[in-house]
XYZ file of C-alpha atoms in Angstrom:
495
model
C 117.265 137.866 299.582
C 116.890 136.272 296.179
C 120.575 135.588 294.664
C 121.032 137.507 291.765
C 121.507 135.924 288.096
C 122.865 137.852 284.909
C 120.091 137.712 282.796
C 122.579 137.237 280.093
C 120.170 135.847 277.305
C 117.847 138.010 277.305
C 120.530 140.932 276.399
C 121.768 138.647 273.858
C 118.293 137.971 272.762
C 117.891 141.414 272.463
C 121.055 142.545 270.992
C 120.940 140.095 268.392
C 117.339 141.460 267.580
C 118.197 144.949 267.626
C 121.855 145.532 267.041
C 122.568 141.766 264.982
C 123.321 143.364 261.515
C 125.877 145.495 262.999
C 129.421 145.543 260.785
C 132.189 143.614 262.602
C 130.120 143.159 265.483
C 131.088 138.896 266.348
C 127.791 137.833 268.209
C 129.165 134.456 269.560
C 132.492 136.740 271.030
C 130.559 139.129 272.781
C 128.365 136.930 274.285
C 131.352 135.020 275.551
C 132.886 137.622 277.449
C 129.933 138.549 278.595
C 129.107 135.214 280.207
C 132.781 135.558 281.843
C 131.454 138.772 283.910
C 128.427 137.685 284.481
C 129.874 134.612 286.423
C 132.058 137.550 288.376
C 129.110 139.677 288.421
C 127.505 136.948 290.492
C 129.894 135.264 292.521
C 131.994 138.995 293.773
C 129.779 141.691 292.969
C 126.355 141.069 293.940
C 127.416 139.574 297.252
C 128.857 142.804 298.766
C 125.411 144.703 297.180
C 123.483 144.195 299.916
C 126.110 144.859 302.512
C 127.632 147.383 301.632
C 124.797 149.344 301.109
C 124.121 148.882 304.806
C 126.964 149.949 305.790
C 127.793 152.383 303.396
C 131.046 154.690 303.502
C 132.970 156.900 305.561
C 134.735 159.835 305.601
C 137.882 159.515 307.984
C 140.689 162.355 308.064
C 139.254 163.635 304.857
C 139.437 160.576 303.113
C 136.585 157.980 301.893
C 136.916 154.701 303.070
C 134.781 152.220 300.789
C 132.247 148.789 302.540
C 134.384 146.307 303.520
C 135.195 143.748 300.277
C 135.179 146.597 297.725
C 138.473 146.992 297.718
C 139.696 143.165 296.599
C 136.398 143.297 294.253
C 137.844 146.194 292.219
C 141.522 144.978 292.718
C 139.849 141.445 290.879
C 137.831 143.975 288.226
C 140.564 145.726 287.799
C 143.533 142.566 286.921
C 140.630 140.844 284.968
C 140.969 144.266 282.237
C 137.256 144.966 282.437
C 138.049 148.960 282.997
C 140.230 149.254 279.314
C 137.306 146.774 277.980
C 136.690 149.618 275.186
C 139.629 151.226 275.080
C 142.453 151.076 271.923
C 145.328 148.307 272.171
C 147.552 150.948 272.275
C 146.611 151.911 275.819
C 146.535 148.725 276.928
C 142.741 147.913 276.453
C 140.639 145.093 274.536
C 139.302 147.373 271.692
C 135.854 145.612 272.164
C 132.497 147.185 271.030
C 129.742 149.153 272.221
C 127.558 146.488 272.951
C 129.578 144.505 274.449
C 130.684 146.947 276.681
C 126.903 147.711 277.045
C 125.734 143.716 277.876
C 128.334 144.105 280.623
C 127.745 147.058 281.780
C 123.631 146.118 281.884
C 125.050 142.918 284.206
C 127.287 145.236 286.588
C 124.664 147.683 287.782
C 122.125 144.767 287.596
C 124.336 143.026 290.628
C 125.967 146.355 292.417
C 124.633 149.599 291.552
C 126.954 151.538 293.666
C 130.312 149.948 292.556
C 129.495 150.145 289.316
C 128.771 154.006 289.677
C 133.124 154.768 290.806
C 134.569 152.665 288.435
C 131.905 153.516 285.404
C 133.078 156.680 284.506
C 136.221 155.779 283.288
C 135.944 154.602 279.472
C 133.597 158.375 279.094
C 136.951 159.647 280.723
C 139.061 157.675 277.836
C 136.902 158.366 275.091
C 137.038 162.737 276.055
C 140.726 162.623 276.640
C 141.169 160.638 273.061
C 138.581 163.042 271.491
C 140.204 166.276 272.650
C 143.399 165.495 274.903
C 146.840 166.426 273.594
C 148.915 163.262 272.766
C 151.136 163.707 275.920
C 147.700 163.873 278.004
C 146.841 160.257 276.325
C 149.880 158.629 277.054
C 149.873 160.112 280.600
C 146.369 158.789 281.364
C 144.891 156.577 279.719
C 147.157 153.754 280.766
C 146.411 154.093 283.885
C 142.480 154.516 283.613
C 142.939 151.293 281.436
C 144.600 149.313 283.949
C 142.602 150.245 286.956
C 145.552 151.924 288.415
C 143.663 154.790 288.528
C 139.813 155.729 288.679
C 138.015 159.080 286.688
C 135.252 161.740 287.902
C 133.308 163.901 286.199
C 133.165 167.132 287.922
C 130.650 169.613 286.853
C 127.969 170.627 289.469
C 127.942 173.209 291.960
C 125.778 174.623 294.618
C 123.367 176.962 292.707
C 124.268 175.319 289.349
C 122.951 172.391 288.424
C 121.352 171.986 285.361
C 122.108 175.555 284.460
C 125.680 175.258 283.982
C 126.387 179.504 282.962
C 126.410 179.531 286.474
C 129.390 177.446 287.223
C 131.315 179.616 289.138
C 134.576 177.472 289.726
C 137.203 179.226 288.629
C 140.606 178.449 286.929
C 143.655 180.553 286.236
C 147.378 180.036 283.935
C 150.125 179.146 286.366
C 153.421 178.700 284.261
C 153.159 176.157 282.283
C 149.172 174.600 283.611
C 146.647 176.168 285.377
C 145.204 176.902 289.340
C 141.556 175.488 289.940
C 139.907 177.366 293.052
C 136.052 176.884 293.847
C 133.921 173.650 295.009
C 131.770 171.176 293.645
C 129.285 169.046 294.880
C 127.409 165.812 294.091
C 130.657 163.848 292.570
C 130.051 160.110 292.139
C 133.495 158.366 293.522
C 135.097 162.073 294.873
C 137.048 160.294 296.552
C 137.564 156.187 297.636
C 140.667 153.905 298.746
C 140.355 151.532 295.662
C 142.846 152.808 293.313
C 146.096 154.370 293.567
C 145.051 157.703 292.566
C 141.729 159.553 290.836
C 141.489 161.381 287.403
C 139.197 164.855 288.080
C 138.091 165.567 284.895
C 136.482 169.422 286.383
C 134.522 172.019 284.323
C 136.012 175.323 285.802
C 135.797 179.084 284.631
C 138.267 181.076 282.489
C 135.907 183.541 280.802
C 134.055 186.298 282.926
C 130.857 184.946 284.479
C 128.591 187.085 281.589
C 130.388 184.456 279.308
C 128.070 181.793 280.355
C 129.128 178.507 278.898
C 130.897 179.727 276.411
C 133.693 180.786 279.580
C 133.820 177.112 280.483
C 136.888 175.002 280.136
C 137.734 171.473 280.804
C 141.000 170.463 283.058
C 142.688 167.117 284.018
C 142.957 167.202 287.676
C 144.994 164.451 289.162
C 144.568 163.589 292.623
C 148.032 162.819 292.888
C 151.182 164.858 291.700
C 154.472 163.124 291.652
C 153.249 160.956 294.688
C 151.859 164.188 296.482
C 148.475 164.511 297.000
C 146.936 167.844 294.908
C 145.128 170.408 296.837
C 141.807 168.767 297.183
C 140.279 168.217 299.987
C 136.947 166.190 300.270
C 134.706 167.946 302.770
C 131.968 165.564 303.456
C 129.828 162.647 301.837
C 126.034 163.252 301.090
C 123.742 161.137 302.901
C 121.867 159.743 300.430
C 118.176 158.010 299.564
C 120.045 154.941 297.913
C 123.459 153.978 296.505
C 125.058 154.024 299.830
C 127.877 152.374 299.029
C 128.986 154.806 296.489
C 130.377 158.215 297.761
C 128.868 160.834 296.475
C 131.090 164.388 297.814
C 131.783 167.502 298.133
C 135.087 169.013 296.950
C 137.067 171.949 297.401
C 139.978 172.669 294.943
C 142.390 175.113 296.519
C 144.401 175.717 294.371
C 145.126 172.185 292.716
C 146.910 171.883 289.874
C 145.139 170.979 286.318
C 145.597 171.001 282.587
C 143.710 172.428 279.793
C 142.043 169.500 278.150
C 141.693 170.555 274.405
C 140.556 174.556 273.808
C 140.089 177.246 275.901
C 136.781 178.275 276.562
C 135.221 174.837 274.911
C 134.957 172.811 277.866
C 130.998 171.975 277.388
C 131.529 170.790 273.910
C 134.251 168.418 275.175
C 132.521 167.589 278.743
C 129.546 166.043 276.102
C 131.743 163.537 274.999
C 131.486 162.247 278.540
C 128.264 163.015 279.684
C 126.828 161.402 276.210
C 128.512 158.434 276.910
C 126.951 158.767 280.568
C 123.653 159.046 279.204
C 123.374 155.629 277.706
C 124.737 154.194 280.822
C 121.935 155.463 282.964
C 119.756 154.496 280.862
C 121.296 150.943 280.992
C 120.808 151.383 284.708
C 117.470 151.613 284.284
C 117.292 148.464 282.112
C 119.117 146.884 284.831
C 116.824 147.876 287.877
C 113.655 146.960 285.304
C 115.493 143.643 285.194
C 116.250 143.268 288.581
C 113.122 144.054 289.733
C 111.809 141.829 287.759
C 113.421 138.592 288.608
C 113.247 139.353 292.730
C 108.943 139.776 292.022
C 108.768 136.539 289.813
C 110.905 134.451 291.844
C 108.710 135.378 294.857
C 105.238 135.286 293.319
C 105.686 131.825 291.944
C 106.485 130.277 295.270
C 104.031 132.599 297.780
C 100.976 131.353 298.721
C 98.027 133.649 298.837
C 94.084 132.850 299.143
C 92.457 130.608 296.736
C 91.886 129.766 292.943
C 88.131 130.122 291.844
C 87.954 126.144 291.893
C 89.299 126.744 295.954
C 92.513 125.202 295.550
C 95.197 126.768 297.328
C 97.137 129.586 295.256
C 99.829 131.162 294.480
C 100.632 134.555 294.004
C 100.690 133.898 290.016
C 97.337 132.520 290.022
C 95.933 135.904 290.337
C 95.042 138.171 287.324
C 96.504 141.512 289.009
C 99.758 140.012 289.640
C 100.244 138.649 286.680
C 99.294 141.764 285.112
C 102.035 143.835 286.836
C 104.779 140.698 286.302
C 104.087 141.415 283.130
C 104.641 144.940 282.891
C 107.662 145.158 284.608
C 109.196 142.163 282.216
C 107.692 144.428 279.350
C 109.276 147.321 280.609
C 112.983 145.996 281.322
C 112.664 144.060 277.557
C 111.125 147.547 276.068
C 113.912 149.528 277.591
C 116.426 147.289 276.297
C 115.647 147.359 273.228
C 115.411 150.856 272.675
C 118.842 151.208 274.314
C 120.379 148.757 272.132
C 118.821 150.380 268.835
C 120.762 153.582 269.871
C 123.837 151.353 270.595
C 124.517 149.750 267.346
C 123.403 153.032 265.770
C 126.215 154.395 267.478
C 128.245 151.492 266.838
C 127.698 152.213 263.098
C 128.103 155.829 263.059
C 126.105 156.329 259.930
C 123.198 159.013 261.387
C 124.881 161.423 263.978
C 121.603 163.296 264.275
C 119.408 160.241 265.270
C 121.854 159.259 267.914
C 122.102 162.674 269.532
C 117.822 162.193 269.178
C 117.836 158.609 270.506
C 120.060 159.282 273.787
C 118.053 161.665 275.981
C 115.126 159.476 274.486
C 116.299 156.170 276.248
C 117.450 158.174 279.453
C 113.710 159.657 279.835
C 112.192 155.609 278.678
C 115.064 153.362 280.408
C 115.418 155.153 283.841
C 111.410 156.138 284.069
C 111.070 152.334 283.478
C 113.609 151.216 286.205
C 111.439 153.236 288.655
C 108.122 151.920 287.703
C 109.383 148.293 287.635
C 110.785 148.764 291.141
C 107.441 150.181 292.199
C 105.375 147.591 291.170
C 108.378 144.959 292.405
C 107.493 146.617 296.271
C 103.898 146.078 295.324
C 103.904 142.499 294.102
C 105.829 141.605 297.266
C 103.638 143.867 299.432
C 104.490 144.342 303.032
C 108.030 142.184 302.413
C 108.631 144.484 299.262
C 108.512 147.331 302.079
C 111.190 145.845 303.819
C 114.876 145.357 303.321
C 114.588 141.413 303.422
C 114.460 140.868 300.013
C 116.270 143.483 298.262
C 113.235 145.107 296.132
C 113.040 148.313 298.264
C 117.043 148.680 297.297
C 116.327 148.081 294.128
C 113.850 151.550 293.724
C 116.070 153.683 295.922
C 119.359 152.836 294.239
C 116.895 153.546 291.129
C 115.625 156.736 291.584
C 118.706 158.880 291.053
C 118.957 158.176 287.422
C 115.700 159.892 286.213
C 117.740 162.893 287.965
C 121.615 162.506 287.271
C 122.957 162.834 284.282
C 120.687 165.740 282.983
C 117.053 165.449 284.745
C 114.509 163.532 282.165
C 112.808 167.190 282.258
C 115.901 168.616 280.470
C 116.567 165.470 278.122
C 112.537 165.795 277.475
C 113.467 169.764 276.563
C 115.858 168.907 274.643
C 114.518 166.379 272.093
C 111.519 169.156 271.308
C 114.265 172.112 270.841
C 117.748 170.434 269.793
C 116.962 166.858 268.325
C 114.477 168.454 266.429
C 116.444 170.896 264.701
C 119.570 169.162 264.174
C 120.901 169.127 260.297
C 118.014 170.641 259.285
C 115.567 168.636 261.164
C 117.281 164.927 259.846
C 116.500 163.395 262.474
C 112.378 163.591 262.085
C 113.120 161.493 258.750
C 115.454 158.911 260.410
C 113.630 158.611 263.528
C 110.723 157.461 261.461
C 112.392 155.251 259.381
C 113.522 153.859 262.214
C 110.254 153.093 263.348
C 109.149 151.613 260.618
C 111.884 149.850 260.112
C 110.976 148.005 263.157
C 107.478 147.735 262.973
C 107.248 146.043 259.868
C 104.152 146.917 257.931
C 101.936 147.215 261.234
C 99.524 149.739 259.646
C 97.908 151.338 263.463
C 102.102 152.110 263.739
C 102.278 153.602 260.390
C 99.013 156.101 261.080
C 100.930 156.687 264.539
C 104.288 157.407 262.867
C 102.787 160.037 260.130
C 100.868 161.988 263.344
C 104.229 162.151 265.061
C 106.156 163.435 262.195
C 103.670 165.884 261.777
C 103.489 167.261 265.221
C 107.311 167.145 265.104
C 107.722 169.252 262.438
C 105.285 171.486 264.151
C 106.967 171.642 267.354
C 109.985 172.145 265.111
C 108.676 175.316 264.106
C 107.535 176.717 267.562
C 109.158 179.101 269.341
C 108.429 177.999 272.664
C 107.837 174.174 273.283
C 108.489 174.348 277.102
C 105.072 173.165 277.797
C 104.851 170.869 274.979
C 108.347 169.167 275.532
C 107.345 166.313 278.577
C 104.002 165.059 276.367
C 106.175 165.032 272.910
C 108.809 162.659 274.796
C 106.396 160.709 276.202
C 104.223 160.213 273.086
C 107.981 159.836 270.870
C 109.120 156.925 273.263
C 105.751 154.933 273.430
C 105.892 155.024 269.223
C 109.262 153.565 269.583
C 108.437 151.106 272.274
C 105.376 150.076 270.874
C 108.080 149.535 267.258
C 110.678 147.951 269.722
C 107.302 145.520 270.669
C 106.104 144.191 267.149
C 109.903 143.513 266.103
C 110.103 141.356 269.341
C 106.526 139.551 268.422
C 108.199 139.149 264.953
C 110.871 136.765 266.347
């Protein structure tokens, strides 16, 4: 196994490329911090990666019981204040930045995928319940997310519903003065776990008639744990899964447990995006992170295993031949491409001056970021060949716990989908415009880009004007994320 290192300056690198004129945004802070976790990341989290993901978890008398060491890791995550990182003073949090939060975050799935999946949810869970929870709801939760006392889901799938979510078919009705939540769901990261003292279920249930589609949704706080009872939730088992085996991933039946309306009736998809946006970007971090990951483990190998002969019949190393060379270098371009890309959306975020290119740049670096994870972990197994096959040093971990993100969080199919319908249309189409000025922007005065950039604003506004893009939708994303890749390339020649 090769030991895992932050690779903390090449975010910075990055994020001072990409994200450096950002207002308020202290460089020389941020990087501090980050240097803090990453010297946690590496000494507590990565150890237990590899371990735990042999031995995975368990479900014992209906409740999950975490790898061994997780427990004191999160109890140390937790008094360090890394889970309020983002969240406002008055909770209890730091009040820290995006990007931050996003170098950190990069860092944390980079040295334990599966930890980072329960405990990752939770500033999406602060940011809904401060965008639509009552004040009483704030002051109730928050703290507690904050602190680490407690730990947040995000409950939306069920069996036959999955990325069609009319069919959700969990149900919730008024009781006095809250509400009765009755149905199952399936496939939630962290359902259950023994790290915290008690779970936030943040769960997308029914309250319209099913013809209401989404439109019958609402969202509901669902504590775990009610006045030091437990609520009537019961975890029924714990998917055996392809990778991230130390994070369970359940099935839940709510029978009866008791909730409360977070913000309107019957708009629980509108507020459920604040969290699932915010989950967005961090898969697509993930994939920066495996890219990264994959990365280092190949290079660190290559350059000390020997391997036939240089033309002049010297022995050789695995970096004296062309094709390796040629796929080292792919996956570093992939993992610095990716990171980019994510940290353009970030500090557009962070600025909050062009809502429509944001909502176009998300599903854009979950389709780039996680499809780049993937390939980077591919040709990681490749580069190491029959070792890359096996479990000895870590690369075949690094695609499996990879593969998921292409597929949670909205399959790239539906983000590609919804950049050719949705992020096309959005304020009358704004985001064409910004998107290429954004490119430009970035490119400099590269004039190959520029021809590129006026054929994609063209098709765009094409596609913008077609009723059915279905079976354009994959080869627009594709051709929209290489234009701002190949951007994200010449500003990082530029220096």
């Amino acid at each position: 196994m090769i030991p895992f290192q932050a690779p903390t300056d090449e975010i910075f690198h990055s994020l001072r490329t990409f994200a450096g004129d950002t207002p308020g945004w202290d460089a020389e802070l941020s990087q501090e911090i980050t240097q803090h976790f990453a010297a946690f990341a590496e000494g507590v989290l990565a150890p237990l990666n590899g371990p735990g993901d042999r031995q995975g978890c368990r479900l014992e008398n209906g409740r999950v019981r975490m790898p061994e060491g997780f427990g004191a890791a999160y109890a140390e995550l937790a008094e360090s204040g890394w889970q309020g990182l983002t969240a406002p003073e008055d909770f209890g949090g730091q009040a820290l930045d995006h990007l931050t939060a996003a170098a950190v975050s990069e860092i944390f799935t980079g040295a334990n995928h599966s930890l980072q999946m329960v405990t990752g949810l939770v500033p999406g869970a602060i940011s809904t319940l401060l965008a639509h929870g009552a004040p009483e709801q704030q002051v109730t939760y928050i703290p507690r997310l904050t602190s680490g006392e407690w730990l947040s889901t995000m409950c939306l799938t069920e069996a036959g519903a999955g990325s069609d979510l009319s069919r959700i078919r969990c149900k919730a009705t008024p009781e006095g003065d809250g509400w009765k939540i009755e149905g199952q769901k399936i496939f939630i990261s962290g359902g259950d776990q023994d790290m915290s003292l008690g779970i936030l279920h943040l769960v997308l249930a029914r309250t319209g008639a099913p013809e209401d589609g989404v439109k019958g949704l609402s969202l509901f706080a669902c504590p775990s744990d009610i006045d030091g009872l437990r609520n009537a939730i019961t975890v029924t088992r714990i998917e055996e899964k392809l990778g991230l085996h130390a994070s369970p991933t359940c099935q839940m039946e709510f029978d009866g447990a008791t909730a409360e309306l977070i913000g309107t009736e019957g708009r629980g998809l509108a507020a459920m995006f604040t969290m699932m946006n915010h989950a967005r970007l961090d898969v697509s971090l993930q994939g920066v992170a495996h890219a990264s990951r994959a990365h280092a483990i190949a290079a660190a190998y290559a350059a000390e295993r020997r391997q036939g002969r240089t033309p002049e019949g010297d022995p050789a190393l695995l970096t004296d031949h062309p094709d390796v060379t040629r796929m080292l270098d792919e996956q570093q371009d992939l993992a610095r491409t990716a990171r980019g890309m994510c940290h353009v959306a970030l500090a557009e975020l962070e600025k909050g001056e062009a809502p429509a290119l944001i909502e176009f740049l998300t599903p854009l670096c979950k389709i780039y970021a996680t499809e780049a994870g993937l390939r980077a972990a591919d040709l990681g197994i490749q580069i190491l060949g029959g070792y890359g096959y096996l479990e000895e040093y870590g690369v075949a971990q690094v695609w499996r716990d990879a593969r998921i993100t292409s597929i949670y969080e909205g399959a790239n199919g539906i983000h590609a989908l919804t950049l050719a319908t949705r992020g096309l249309k959005l304020e009358g189409g704004a985001a064409i415009g910004q998107f290429a000025a954004l490119v430009t922007r970035l490119g400099g005065a590269d004039p190959e880009l520029a021809l590129q950039c006026e054929a994609w604003q063209g098709h765009a506004r094409t596609l913008a004007e077609t009723p059915d893009v279905r079976g354009e939708a994959h080869g627009f994303a594709q051709e929209t994320a290489a234009l701002l890749a190949q951007a994200i390339r010449l500003r990082l020649a530029a220096g």
